[in-house]
Amino acid sequence: MNCGNVKNTLGYIPVLNFVSHLKSRSLLNSSKCSLIVSLKIHSISGQNVLHMSFLSDVLEIAFPNRNSDQSTPPLSSEKINSKSKSYSQRLRSGSISNEDRTPSDPRNAKCGCGSGDSYHSCCESFHLLKRAESSALEVLRARFCAYKFHVIRYLMASLAPGSPEVLQKSPTRIAREISDFCNEYQPVEFEVLQTQVVGPHTTFILFRAFFLYQGKPFSCTERAKFIEYRGHWYYHSGRIVDVDATRALASINI
């Protein structure tokens, strides 16, 4: 699970309000607003989810040329190795602090991943970096639990070397974004919907995560990529497939 993906997805409410704001300021004409509304109806199709394609459609209608001048040159393998090494060194230095909210009695407290086992016998050793994850599912469980208990260092350490987060953001920024997410969103539980093993070193897991945001429940489905590297499994990247749109529908005012 990637907190940036979830937070970006949850931006659908501000985006829709932003579209309304554009209309009120005469920056978005009525025909475009009508098209956005029709896309909303088409995208929902009677289901209780708001597909990410709807957001892309909204932005494409509002700003059709927003990506015309944007291109990112590929990084060389040397640059990838350099950034990954720098990231790992920063983590080992201890300069990234936890906002640890792990149980005070880990032997008697339930693990936050939902396994039913004690935190001590389940995810604690992963969070303390004393045990390597042997599968993609173990990484998913440990990361979900880490979001629940604010174990920032583990969430950073479990990112794959060469992953988009590691290559595109500084350790300080990643830590800040994780901290902000943990303080705003409360993970409740998750369920695995599908597992796809595409080779000895790569697994995709489709899962739905349930949260509380400002005291209200919502859920999102993510297709996450996990890779094995030097005997460890890591979270590489993820793509949000859909979100619970119950609250979004009530917020649309166009």
Backbone as numpy.savetxt, mean C-alpha at the origin, in Angstrom:
# Nx Ny Nz CAx CAy CAz Cx Cy Cz
1.63 -5.30 1.45 0.78 -4.10 1.45 1.66 -2.87 1.45
1.30 -1.93 0.62 2.07 -0.70 0.48 1.22 0.47 0.95
1.69 1.16 2.00 0.88 2.24 2.56 0.66 3.35 1.55
1.65 3.59 0.68 1.48 4.62 -0.33 0.35 4.28 -1.28
0.27 3.01 -1.69 -0.81 2.59 -2.58 -2.17 2.80 -1.94
-2.28 2.39 -0.66 -3.55 2.50 0.03 -3.94 3.96 0.19
-2.99 4.79 0.60 -3.29 6.21 0.80 -3.64 6.88 -0.52
-2.94 6.51 -1.59 -3.27 7.09 -2.89 -4.66 6.67 -3.33
-5.01 5.41 -3.05 -6.33 4.92 -3.41 -7.40 5.64 -2.60
-7.13 5.83 -1.32 -8.11 6.50 -0.49 -8.25 7.97 -0.86
-7.37 8.42 -1.74 -7.51 9.78 -2.24 -8.69 9.96 -3.17
-9.45 8.87 -3.46 -10.56 9.03 -4.40 -11.57 10.04 -3.90
-11.80 10.12 -2.60 -12.78 11.08 -2.09 -12.30 12.51 -2.31
-11.04 12.85 -1.90 -10.55 14.20 -2.21 -10.53 14.48 -3.70
-10.20 13.48 -4.54 -10.16 13.71 -5.97 -11.54 14.07 -6.50
-12.56 13.33 -6.05 -13.91 13.64 -6.50 -14.35 15.01 -6.02
-13.99 15.33 -4.80 -14.30 16.67 -4.29 -13.52 17.73 -5.07
-12.30 17.35 -5.48 -11.47 18.26 -6.25 -12.11 18.53 -7.61
-12.68 17.49 -8.22 -13.39 17.67 -9.48 -14.55 18.63 -9.30
-15.28 18.47 -8.19 -16.38 19.38 -7.89 -15.87 20.80 -7.74
-14.70 20.92 -7.08 -14.09 22.25 -6.89 -13.72 22.86 -8.25
-13.17 22.05 -9.14 -12.81 22.55 -10.47 -14.03 23.10 -11.20
-15.15 22.38 -11.06 -16.37 22.83 -11.72 -16.83 24.16 -11.13
-16.78 24.28 -9.81 -17.25 25.51 -9.16 -16.40 26.71 -9.54
-15.13 26.45 -9.88 -14.23 27.53 -10.28 -14.20 27.70 -11.80
-15.12 27.03 -12.48 -15.21 27.10 -13.94 -13.95 26.59 -14.63
-13.23 25.70 -13.97 -12.04 25.12 -14.57 -12.34 23.77 -15.22
-13.56 23.29 -15.03 -13.98 22.03 -15.62 -15.40 22.22 -16.09
-15.64 22.07 -17.40 -16.97 22.39 -17.92 -17.99 21.30 -17.60
-19.26 21.62 -17.81 -20.35 20.72 -17.44 -20.32 19.43 -18.23
-19.92 19.51 -19.50 -19.90 18.29 -20.31 -18.90 17.29 -19.76
-17.75 17.81 -19.30 -16.76 16.91 -18.71 -17.27 16.34 -17.40
-17.94 17.16 -16.60 -18.49 16.67 -15.35 -19.54 15.59 -15.60
-20.37 15.80 -16.63 -21.39 14.80 -16.96 -20.74 13.50 -17.37
-19.64 13.58 -18.12 -18.94 12.38 -18.54 -18.35 11.66 -17.33
-17.84 12.42 -16.37 -17.29 11.83 -15.17 -18.37 11.10 -14.39
-19.55 11.72 -14.28 -20.66 11.08 -13.59 -21.04 9.78 -14.28
-21.10 9.80 -15.62 -21.48 8.58 -16.35 -20.43 7.51 -16.16
-19.15 7.90 -16.11 -18.08 6.94 -15.86 -18.23 6.34 -14.48
-18.61 7.18 -13.52 -18.82 6.69 -12.16 -19.88 5.61 -12.12
-21.00 5.89 -12.81 -22.10 4.93 -12.83 -21.67 3.65 -13.54
-20.96 3.82 -14.66 -20.51 2.65 -15.42 -19.50 1.83 -14.62
-18.60 2.53 -13.91 -17.56 1.82 -13.19 -18.12 1.05 -12.00
-19.13 1.61 -11.36 -19.71 0.92 -10.21 -20.49 -0.31 -10.68
-21.33 -0.14 -11.68 -22.09 -1.25 -12.26 -22.84 -2.05 -11.20
-23.39 -1.38 -10.23 -24.17 -2.08 -9.21 -23.34 -2.78 -8.17
-22.01 -2.70 -8.27 -21.16 -3.36 -7.30 -20.73 -2.38 -6.22
-20.23 -2.93 -5.14 -19.87 -2.11 -3.99 -18.39 -1.77 -4.00
-17.82 -1.65 -5.18 -16.40 -1.33 -5.29 -16.24 -0.21 -6.32
-15.21 0.58 -6.10 -14.88 1.65 -7.03 -13.55 1.29 -7.67
-13.55 0.97 -8.95 -12.33 0.51 -9.58 -11.36 1.66 -9.79
-10.06 1.33 -9.70 -9.04 2.35 -9.86 -9.10 2.99 -11.25
-9.62 2.26 -12.25 -9.70 2.83 -13.58 -10.56 4.09 -13.59
-11.51 4.17 -12.65 -12.35 5.36 -12.59 -11.52 6.59 -12.27
-10.59 6.47 -11.33 -9.75 7.61 -10.99 -8.92 8.05 -12.19
-8.38 7.06 -12.90 -7.60 7.39 -14.09 -8.47 8.11 -15.12
-9.71 7.65 -15.26 -10.62 8.29 -16.21 -10.92 9.72 -15.79
-11.16 9.94 -14.49 -11.45 11.28 -14.00 -10.29 12.22 -14.31
-9.08 11.80 -13.99 -7.92 12.66 -14.20 -7.65 12.87 -15.68
-7.91 11.83 -16.48 -7.69 11.96 -17.91 -8.66 12.97 -18.52
-9.89 12.97 -18.03 -10.88 13.93 -18.53 -10.53 15.34 -18.08
-10.16 15.48 -16.81 -9.85 16.80 -16.27 -8.56 17.36 -16.84
-7.55 16.49 -16.99 -6.23 16.93 -17.46 -5.73 15.96 -18.52
-6.25 16.03 -19.74 -5.95 15.02 -20.76 -4.49 14.94 -21.16
-3.72 15.98 -20.94 -2.31 15.96 -21.36 -1.35 15.92 -20.18
-1.85 15.42 -19.05 -1.03 15.52 -17.83 0.24 14.69 -17.89
0.28 13.63 -18.71 1.46 12.77 -18.78 2.26 12.93 -20.06
1.89 13.91 -20.87 2.50 14.00 -22.20 3.98 14.31 -22.15
4.41 15.06 -21.14 5.82 15.45 -21.08 6.58 14.71 -19.99
5.96 13.71 -19.43 6.60 13.01 -18.31 7.18 11.69 -18.80
8.45 11.53 -18.62 9.10 10.26 -18.93 10.23 10.06 -17.94
10.39 8.84 -17.47 11.43 8.53 -16.49 12.42 7.57 -17.11
13.66 7.99 -17.30 14.65 7.10 -17.90 14.93 5.92 -16.98
15.17 4.74 -17.55 15.45 3.57 -16.72 16.76 3.73 -15.96
16.81 3.18 -14.77 18.02 3.21 -13.97 18.96 2.10 -14.41
20.24 2.39 -14.36 21.23 1.37 -14.67 21.32 0.38 -13.52
21.86 -0.82 -13.79 22.02 -1.82 -12.73 22.96 -1.31 -11.65
23.97 -0.51 -12.04 24.89 0.06 -11.05 24.16 1.01 -10.11
23.24 1.81 -10.68 22.48 2.77 -9.87 21.55 2.02 -8.92
20.91 0.96 -9.42 20.03 0.16 -8.58 20.79 -0.44 -7.42
21.95 -1.04 -7.71 22.76 -1.66 -6.66 23.23 -0.62 -5.65
23.59 0.56 -6.15 24.08 1.61 -5.26 22.98 2.09 -4.32
21.79 2.34 -4.86 20.68 2.82 -4.04 20.24 1.76 -3.03
20.20 0.49 -3.46 19.81 -0.59 -2.56 20.82 -0.74 -1.43
22.10 -0.62 -1.75 23.14 -0.74 -0.73 23.06 0.41 0.26
22.84 1.62 -0.25 22.71 2.78 0.62 21.51 2.64 1.55
20.43 2.14 1.01 19.21 1.92 1.80 19.46 0.92 2.92
20.11 -0.20 2.60 20.41 -1.22 3.60 21.33 -0.70 4.69
22.32 0.08 4.30 23.26 0.65 5.28 22.53 1.60 6.22
21.60 2.37 5.69 20.85 3.31 6.52 20.00 2.56 7.55
19.41 1.45 7.14 18.61 0.66 8.07 19.48 0.06 9.18
20.64 -0.47 8.79 21.52 -1.10 9.78 22.12 -0.09 10.75
22.18 1.16 10.33 22.80 2.17 11.18 21.97 2.49 12.41
20.69 2.13 12.38 19.82 2.40 13.53 19.26 3.81 13.54
19.46 4.56 12.46 18.98 5.94 12.43 17.48 6.02 12.18
16.87 4.90 11.73 15.43 4.85 11.54 14.80 4.27 12.80
14.00 5.06 13.48 13.44 4.61 14.76 12.05 4.02 14.55
11.70 3.11 15.46 10.36 2.54 15.48 9.42 3.41 16.30
8.14 3.30 16.00 7.12 3.84 16.90 6.41 2.63 17.49
7.22 1.78 18.06 6.80 0.43 18.44 5.59 0.43 19.36
4.53 -0.24 18.91 3.36 -0.45 19.74 3.07 -1.94 19.89
4.15 -2.71 19.89 4.00 -4.16 20.04 3.53 -4.48 21.45
2.91 -5.65 21.64 2.38 -6.02 22.97 3.47 -6.06 24.03
3.13 -5.59 25.21 4.10 -5.62 26.32 4.35 -7.04 26.80
3.40 -7.92 26.57 3.55 -9.33 26.93 3.34 -10.18 25.68
4.36 -10.27 24.83 4.19 -10.93 23.53 3.85 -12.41 23.61
4.17 -13.06 24.74 3.87 -14.48 24.86 2.38 -14.74 25.07
1.68 -13.77 25.59 0.26 -13.96 25.88 -0.67 -13.12 25.01
-0.09 -12.29 24.16 -0.89 -11.44 23.28 -1.03 -12.09 21.91
-2.20 -11.94 21.31 -2.44 -12.48 19.98 -1.61 -11.70 18.95
-1.15 -12.43 17.96 -0.38 -11.79 16.90 -1.30 -10.93 16.04
-0.79 -9.82 15.58 -1.59 -8.90 14.78 -1.88 -9.38 13.37
-1.27 -10.48 12.95 -1.49 -10.97 11.59 -2.77 -11.78 11.47
-3.36 -12.13 12.63 -4.60 -12.89 12.60 -4.44 -14.39 12.58
-3.23 -14.88 12.82 -3.00 -16.32 12.80 -3.65 -17.05 13.96
-3.89 -16.32 15.06 -4.42 -16.93 16.27 -3.34 -17.34 17.24
-2.09 -17.34 16.79 -0.96 -17.67 17.66 -0.53 -16.44 18.45
0.31 -16.66 19.42 0.83 -15.53 20.19 1.79 -14.73 19.31
1.93 -13.44 19.62 2.85 -12.60 18.87 4.27 -13.14 18.99
4.64 -13.64 20.15 5.99 -14.15 20.37 6.30 -15.34 19.47
5.34 -16.24 19.31 5.58 -17.45 18.51 5.29 -17.26 17.04
4.82 -16.08 16.67 4.44 -15.84 15.27 5.33 -14.79 14.62
4.94 -13.54 14.64 5.62 -12.51 13.86 6.72 -11.74 14.58
6.83 -11.91 15.89 7.81 -11.12 16.63 9.23 -11.33 16.13
9.61 -12.57 15.85 10.98 -12.85 15.42 11.27 -12.22 14.05
10.25 -12.13 13.21 10.44 -11.43 11.93 10.69 -9.95 12.18
9.89 -9.36 13.06 10.01 -7.93 13.34 11.33 -7.58 14.00
11.88 -8.52 14.75 13.18 -8.30 15.38 14.33 -8.66 14.45
13.98 -9.07 13.23 14.97 -9.46 12.21 15.83 -10.63 12.66
15.23 -11.54 13.44 15.95 -12.72 13.93 15.64 -13.96 13.11
14.64 -13.87 12.23 14.24 -15.03 11.43 13.87 -14.56 10.03
14.34 -15.31 9.04 14.05 -14.96 7.65 12.73 -15.57 7.21
11.95 -14.81 6.47 10.69 -15.30 5.95 10.96 -16.34 4.87
10.26 -17.46 4.95 10.49 -18.55 4.02 9.47 -18.59 2.89
8.53 -17.66 2.88 7.52 -17.62 1.83 6.95 -16.22 1.70
6.27 -16.00 0.58 5.62 -14.71 0.36 4.52 -14.48 1.38
3.79 -15.52 1.74 2.71 -15.38 2.70 3.23 -14.95 4.07
4.40 -15.45 4.47 4.96 -15.03 5.75 5.29 -13.54 5.73
5.77 -13.05 4.59 6.06 -11.61 4.47 4.77 -10.81 4.58
3.73 -11.26 3.88 2.44 -10.57 3.92 1.91 -10.51 5.35
1.93 -11.63 6.04 1.44 -11.67 7.42 2.26 -10.76 8.33
3.58 -10.85 8.21 4.45 -10.07 9.08 4.31 -8.58 8.81
4.13 -8.20 7.55 3.98 -6.79 7.23 2.64 -6.25 7.71
1.58 -7.04 7.55 0.28 -6.59 8.05 0.34 -6.38 9.55
0.95 -7.33 10.24 1.10 -7.20 11.70 1.96 -5.99 12.05
3.00 -5.74 11.26 3.88 -4.60 11.52 3.14 -3.28 11.35
2.24 -3.20 10.38 1.43 -2.00 10.24 0.54 -1.82 11.47
0.05 -2.92 12.00 -0.83 -2.86 13.16 -0.07 -2.39 14.39
1.19 -2.83 14.52 1.98 -2.54 15.71 3.01 -1.44 15.48
2.95 -0.78 14.33 3.85 0.35 14.03 5.33 -0.05 14.08
5.67 -1.19 13.53 7.08 -1.64 13.50 7.69 -1.14 12.20
8.07 0.13 12.21 8.50 0.81 10.99 9.76 0.19 10.40
10.71 -0.15 11.26 11.98 -0.67 10.74 11.77 -1.98 9.98
10.87 -2.83 10.47 10.63 -4.07 9.75 9.95 -3.80 8.41
8.98 -2.89 8.39 8.29 -2.57 7.15 9.28 -2.07 6.10
10.31 -1.40 6.54 11.34 -0.93 5.61 12.29 -2.06 5.23
12.66 -2.87 6.22 13.59 -3.96 5.95 13.00 -5.03 5.05
11.68 -5.15 5.04 11.03 -6.19 4.24 10.75 -5.75 2.81
11.14 -4.51 2.47 11.05 -4.07 1.08 12.19 -4.69 0.28
11.88 -5.18 -0.90 12.88 -5.86 -1.72 13.95 -4.90 -2.20
15.21 -5.33 -2.21 16.26 -4.53 -2.85 15.88 -4.29 -4.31
15.96 -3.07 -4.73 15.59 -2.76 -6.10 14.11 -2.53 -6.32
13.33 -2.53 -5.24 11.90 -2.28 -5.39 11.66 -0.80 -5.69
10.51 -0.47 -6.27 10.23 0.94 -6.60 10.36 1.88 -5.39
9.89 1.44 -4.23 9.98 2.30 -3.04 11.43 2.61 -2.71
12.29 1.59 -2.73 13.69 1.77 -2.37 14.41 2.66 -3.38
14.07 2.49 -4.65 14.77 3.23 -5.70 14.31 4.67 -5.82
13.04 4.93 -5.51 12.47 6.24 -5.79 12.40 7.17 -4.58
12.55 6.61 -3.38 12.38 7.43 -2.18 13.54 7.23 -1.22
13.80 8.25 -0.43 14.84 8.14 0.59 14.30 7.35 1.78
15.19 6.71 2.57 14.73 6.01 3.77 13.93 6.90 4.71
14.34 8.15 4.84 13.62 9.07 5.71 12.20 9.30 5.23
12.03 9.46 3.92 10.69 9.67 3.38 9.83 8.42 3.55
10.40 7.24 3.30 9.64 6.00 3.46 9.18 5.85 4.90
10.10 6.11 5.83 9.77 5.99 7.25 8.66 6.97 7.64
8.73 8.18 7.12 7.71 9.18 7.43 6.35 8.78 6.87
6.34 8.27 5.65 5.07 7.86 5.05 4.45 6.69 5.80
5.29 5.74 6.22 4.78 4.61 7.00 4.22 5.09 8.32
4.94 5.99 8.97 4.50 6.52 10.25 3.17 7.24 10.12
3.05 8.07 9.08 1.80 8.79 8.85 0.64 7.82 8.61
0.91 6.80 7.83 -0.13 5.82 7.54 -0.57 5.11 8.81
0.39 4.67 9.62 0.06 3.94 10.85 -0.75 4.81 11.81
-0.50 6.10 11.78 -1.23 6.99 12.68 -2.62 7.34 12.17
-2.85 7.18 10.88 -4.16 7.54 10.30 -5.08 6.34 10.10
-4.49 5.20 9.77 -5.29 4.03 9.39 -5.03 2.87 10.33
-6.09 2.23 10.75 -5.99 1.12 11.69 -6.30 -0.19 10.98
-5.27 -1.03 10.74 -5.52 -2.32 10.11 -6.35 -3.22 11.03
-7.28 -3.95 10.47 -8.13 -4.85 11.24 -7.79 -6.30 10.94
-7.92 -6.68 9.68 -7.61 -8.05 9.27 -7.43 -8.09 7.76
-6.99 -9.24 7.26 -6.88 -9.41 5.82 -7.23 -10.84 5.45
-7.55 -11.03 4.18 -7.82 -12.37 3.69 -7.15 -12.55 2.34
-6.54 -13.71 2.15 -5.89 -14.04 0.88 -6.95 -14.56 -0.08
-7.00 -13.97 -1.26 -7.97 -14.36 -2.27 -7.37 -15.31 -3.30
-6.10 -15.09 -3.61 -5.46 -15.93 -4.64 -3.96 -15.84 -4.50
-3.29 -16.95 -4.73 -1.83 -16.99 -4.74 -1.36 -17.54 -6.07
-0.44 -16.83 -6.71 0.08 -17.23 -8.01 1.61 -17.32 -7.94
2.12 -18.53 -8.02 3.57 -18.74 -8.02 4.02 -18.77 -9.47
4.87 -17.83 -9.86 5.29 -17.72 -11.25 6.73 -18.19 -11.45
7.34 -18.69 -10.41 8.70 -19.19 -10.49 9.26 -19.38 -9.10
10.47 -19.91 -8.99 11.04 -20.17 -7.67 11.33 -18.91 -6.86
11.38 -17.76 -7.53 11.76 -16.54 -6.83 10.68 -15.45 -6.86
9.51 -15.73 -7.41 8.48 -14.70 -7.53 7.10 -15.29 -7.25
6.35 -14.60 -6.40 4.97 -15.00 -6.09 4.10 -13.76 -6.04
2.91 -13.86 -6.61 1.91 -12.80 -6.52 0.79 -13.27 -5.59
0.36 -12.38 -4.70 -0.75 -12.68 -3.80 -1.81 -11.60 -3.95
-3.03 -12.03 -4.23 -4.17 -11.13 -4.27 -4.86 -11.22 -2.91
-4.96 -10.09 -2.22 -5.55 -10.12 -0.88 -6.40 -8.88 -0.66
-7.35 -9.04 0.24 -8.20 -7.91 0.65 -7.88 -7.56 2.08
-7.57 -6.29 2.32 -7.24 -5.80 3.66 -8.37 -4.91 4.17
-8.69 -5.07 5.44 -9.75 -4.30 6.08 -9.15 -3.33 7.09
-9.62 -2.10 7.06 -9.08 -1.03 7.90 -10.21 -0.24 8.56
-9.79 0.60 9.51 -10.65 1.66 10.01 -9.96 2.97 9.66
-10.72 3.89 9.09 -10.20 5.21 8.77 -11.16 6.24 9.36
-10.64 7.02 10.30 -11.47 7.98 11.02 -12.69 7.28 11.63
-12.47 6.07 12.12 -13.51 5.31 12.80 -14.48 4.59 11.89
-14.28 4.72 10.56 -15.20 4.09 9.62 -14.49 2.96 8.87
-15.18 1.84 8.66 -14.54 0.70 7.99 -14.45 0.88 6.48
-13.40 0.35 5.92 -13.27 0.27 4.48 -12.33 -0.90 4.18
-12.28 -1.27 2.93 -11.38 -2.35 2.53 -10.82 -2.06 1.16
-9.71 -2.67 0.85 -9.13 -2.56 -0.48 -8.50 -3.89 -0.85
-8.45 -4.15 -2.14 -7.84 -5.37 -2.65 -6.56 -5.02 -3.39
-5.50 -5.73 -3.07 -4.21 -5.46 -3.68 -3.64 -6.73 -4.29
-3.02 -6.59 -5.45 -2.25 -7.69 -6.03 -0.78 -7.37 -5.77
-0.19 -8.10 -4.85 1.16 -7.80 -4.38 2.18 -8.76 -4.97
3.32 -8.23 -5.28 4.42 -9.03 -5.81 5.47 -9.23 -4.73
5.88 -10.46 -4.54 6.92 -10.80 -3.57 8.05 -11.54 -4.30
9.28 -11.25 -3.89 10.41 -11.93 -4.53 11.33 -12.53 -3.47
12.00 -13.60 -3.87 13.01 -14.22 -3.00 14.38 -13.76 -3.46
15.19 -13.34 -2.51 16.53 -12.85 -2.82 17.49 -13.27 -1.72
18.45 -14.10 -2.10 19.47 -14.58 -1.16 18.87 -15.22 0.09
17.86 -16.05 -0.13 17.29 -16.81 0.97 16.23 -16.09 1.77
15.95 -14.84 1.42 14.91 -14.07 2.10 13.80 -13.74 1.10
12.56 -13.72 1.59 11.44 -13.24 0.78 11.15 -11.79 1.16
10.81 -10.99 0.15 10.57 -9.57 0.35 9.30 -9.14 -0.39
8.73 -8.04 0.09 7.65 -7.37 -0.64 8.29 -6.48 -1.70
7.89 -6.65 -2.95 8.47 -5.86 -4.03 7.59 -4.66 -4.40
6.34 -4.93 -4.70 5.44 -3.86 -5.13 4.01 -4.39 -5.12
3.07 -3.49 -5.29 1.67 -3.91 -5.30 0.82 -2.98 -6.14
-0.32 -3.49 -6.56 -1.26 -2.69 -7.35 -2.64 -2.84 -6.74
-3.25 -1.72 -6.39 -4.60 -1.75 -5.84 -5.59 -2.09 -6.95
-6.41 -3.10 -6.72 -7.38 -3.55 -7.71 -8.71 -2.84 -7.53
-9.20 -2.77 -6.30 -10.44 -2.05 -6.03 -10.50 -1.67 -4.56
-11.44 -0.78 -4.26 -11.66 -0.34 -2.89 -13.15 -0.38 -2.60
-13.48 -0.46 -1.33 -14.87 -0.38 -0.91 -15.34 1.05 -1.13
-16.37 1.22 -1.93 -16.80 2.56 -2.32 -18.06 3.02 -1.61
-18.43 2.35 -0.54 -19.67 2.72 0.14 -19.66 4.19 0.55
-18.55 4.61 1.17 -18.47 6.00 1.63 -18.25 6.96 0.47
-17.58 6.48 -0.59 -17.28 7.37 -1.71 -18.55 7.84 -2.40
-19.50 6.93 -2.58 -20.71 7.29 -3.29 -21.46 8.41 -2.58
-21.46 8.37 -1.25 -22.17 9.40 -0.49 -21.46 10.74 -0.55
-20.17 10.73 -0.90 -19.40 11.96 -0.86 -19.39 12.71 -2.19
-19.86 12.04 -3.26 -19.80 12.68 -4.58 -20.83 13.80 -4.65
-20.34 14.99 -4.99 -21.24 16.14 -5.08 -20.86 16.96 -6.30
-21.31 16.47 -7.46 -20.94 17.14 -8.71 -22.19 17.68 -9.37
